[in-house]
């Protein structure tokens, strides 16, 4: 019995594409910066979901904006603590907005 070898293109692992992450980051920032849309709680919730993955991946801008969003908009202490941690990570990475926000929170 002969076995056919599998072509290398089938066994190769798919390459990770970072373009959708950047796209979701740009969409989230656009939504939050939009004068009309940025004030809606539903839009903020959706933008938070879009920012979550880039923030986990270490994108400083995403960490900063998600941290601000969680500190300002979330009602429970757990989410505010997570937002504070995200702001602290972004501030350590040199983000000026996160440093300023941390200064306001800690005062």
Coordinates of C-alpha atoms in Angstrom, one line a residue:
X1 CA 0.0 0.0 0.0
X2 CA 1.4 3.3 -1.0
X3 CA 0.9 6.5 1.0
X4 CA 0.9 9.8 -0.7
X5 CA 2.9 12.5 0.8
X6 CA 1.1 15.6 1.9
X7 CA 2.1 18.7 0.1
X8 CA 3.9 21.3 2.3
X9 CA 1.3 23.9 1.6
X10 CA -1.4 21.8 3.5
X11 CA 0.8 21.2 6.5
X12 CA 2.2 24.7 6.9
X13 CA 0.7 26.6 9.8
X14 CA -1.2 29.7 8.7
X15 CA 0.7 32.9 9.0
X16 CA -0.5 35.4 11.5
X17 CA -1.8 38.5 9.9
X18 CA -1.7 41.6 12.0
X19 CA -3.7 43.8 9.6
X20 CA -7.1 43.0 11.2
X21 CA -5.7 44.0 14.7
X22 CA -4.5 47.3 13.3
X23 CA -7.8 47.8 11.6
X24 CA -9.8 47.1 14.7
X25 CA -7.6 49.5 16.6
X26 CA -8.1 52.2 14.1
X27 CA -11.9 51.6 14.0
X28 CA -12.0 51.7 17.8
X29 CA -10.0 55.0 18.0
X30 CA -12.2 56.5 15.3
X31 CA -15.3 55.6 17.2
X32 CA -14.1 57.0 20.4
X33 CA -12.8 60.2 18.8
X34 CA -16.0 60.8 16.8
X35 CA -17.9 63.7 18.3
X36 CA -21.3 62.2 17.6
X37 CA -20.6 58.5 18.2
X38 CA -18.1 58.7 21.0
X39 CA -20.6 59.6 23.7
X40 CA -22.9 56.6 23.2
X41 CA -22.5 53.8 25.8
X42 CA -23.1 51.2 23.2
X43 CA -20.3 52.6 21.0
X44 CA -17.9 52.7 24.0
X45 CA -18.8 49.1 24.8
X46 CA -18.1 48.0 21.2
X47 CA -14.9 50.1 21.0
X48 CA -13.8 48.4 24.3
X49 CA -14.2 45.0 22.7
X50 CA -12.2 46.1 19.6
X51 CA -9.4 47.4 21.8
X52 CA -9.1 44.4 24.1
X53 CA -7.1 42.1 21.7
X54 CA -4.5 44.8 20.7
X55 CA -4.1 45.8 24.4
X56 CA -3.4 42.2 25.3
X57 CA -0.9 42.0 22.5
X58 CA 1.0 45.0 24.0
X59 CA -0.1 47.8 21.8
X60 CA 0.5 50.9 24.0
X61 CA -2.1 53.1 22.4
X62 CA -4.7 50.4 22.9
X63 CA -3.7 49.9 26.5
X64 CA -3.9 53.6 27.1
X65 CA -7.3 54.1 25.6
X66 CA -8.9 50.9 27.0
X67 CA -7.5 51.8 30.4
X68 CA -9.0 55.3 30.2
X69 CA -12.3 53.8 29.1
X70 CA -12.4 51.3 31.9
X71 CA -11.4 53.8 34.6
X72 CA -14.0 56.4 33.5
X73 CA -16.9 54.3 32.3
X74 CA -17.0 51.1 34.3
X75 CA -19.0 51.0 37.5
X76 CA -17.4 48.0 39.3
X77 CA -14.1 48.0 41.1
X78 CA -12.7 45.0 39.2
X79 CA -13.0 46.7 35.8
X80 CA -11.6 50.0 37.2
X81 CA -8.6 48.0 38.7
X82 CA -8.0 46.4 35.3
X83 CA -8.2 49.8 33.6
X84 CA -5.7 51.2 36.2
X85 CA -3.3 48.3 35.4
X86 CA -3.6 49.0 31.6
X87 CA -2.9 52.7 32.2
X88 CA 0.1 51.8 34.3
X89 CA 1.5 49.5 31.6
X90 CA 1.0 52.2 29.0
X91 CA 2.6 54.8 31.2
X92 CA 5.6 52.6 31.8
X93 CA 6.0 52.3 28.0
X94 CA 6.2 56.1 27.7
X95 CA 2.6 57.1 26.8
X96 CA 2.2 60.7 28.0
X97 CA -1.6 60.5 28.0
X98 CA -1.6 57.5 30.3
X99 CA 1.0 59.1 32.6
X100 CA -1.3 62.2 32.9
X101 CA -4.4 60.1 33.5
X102 CA -2.6 58.1 36.2
X103 CA -1.5 61.4 37.8
X104 CA -5.2 62.5 37.9
X105 CA -6.4 59.2 39.3
X106 CA -3.8 59.0 42.1
X107 CA -4.3 62.6 43.2

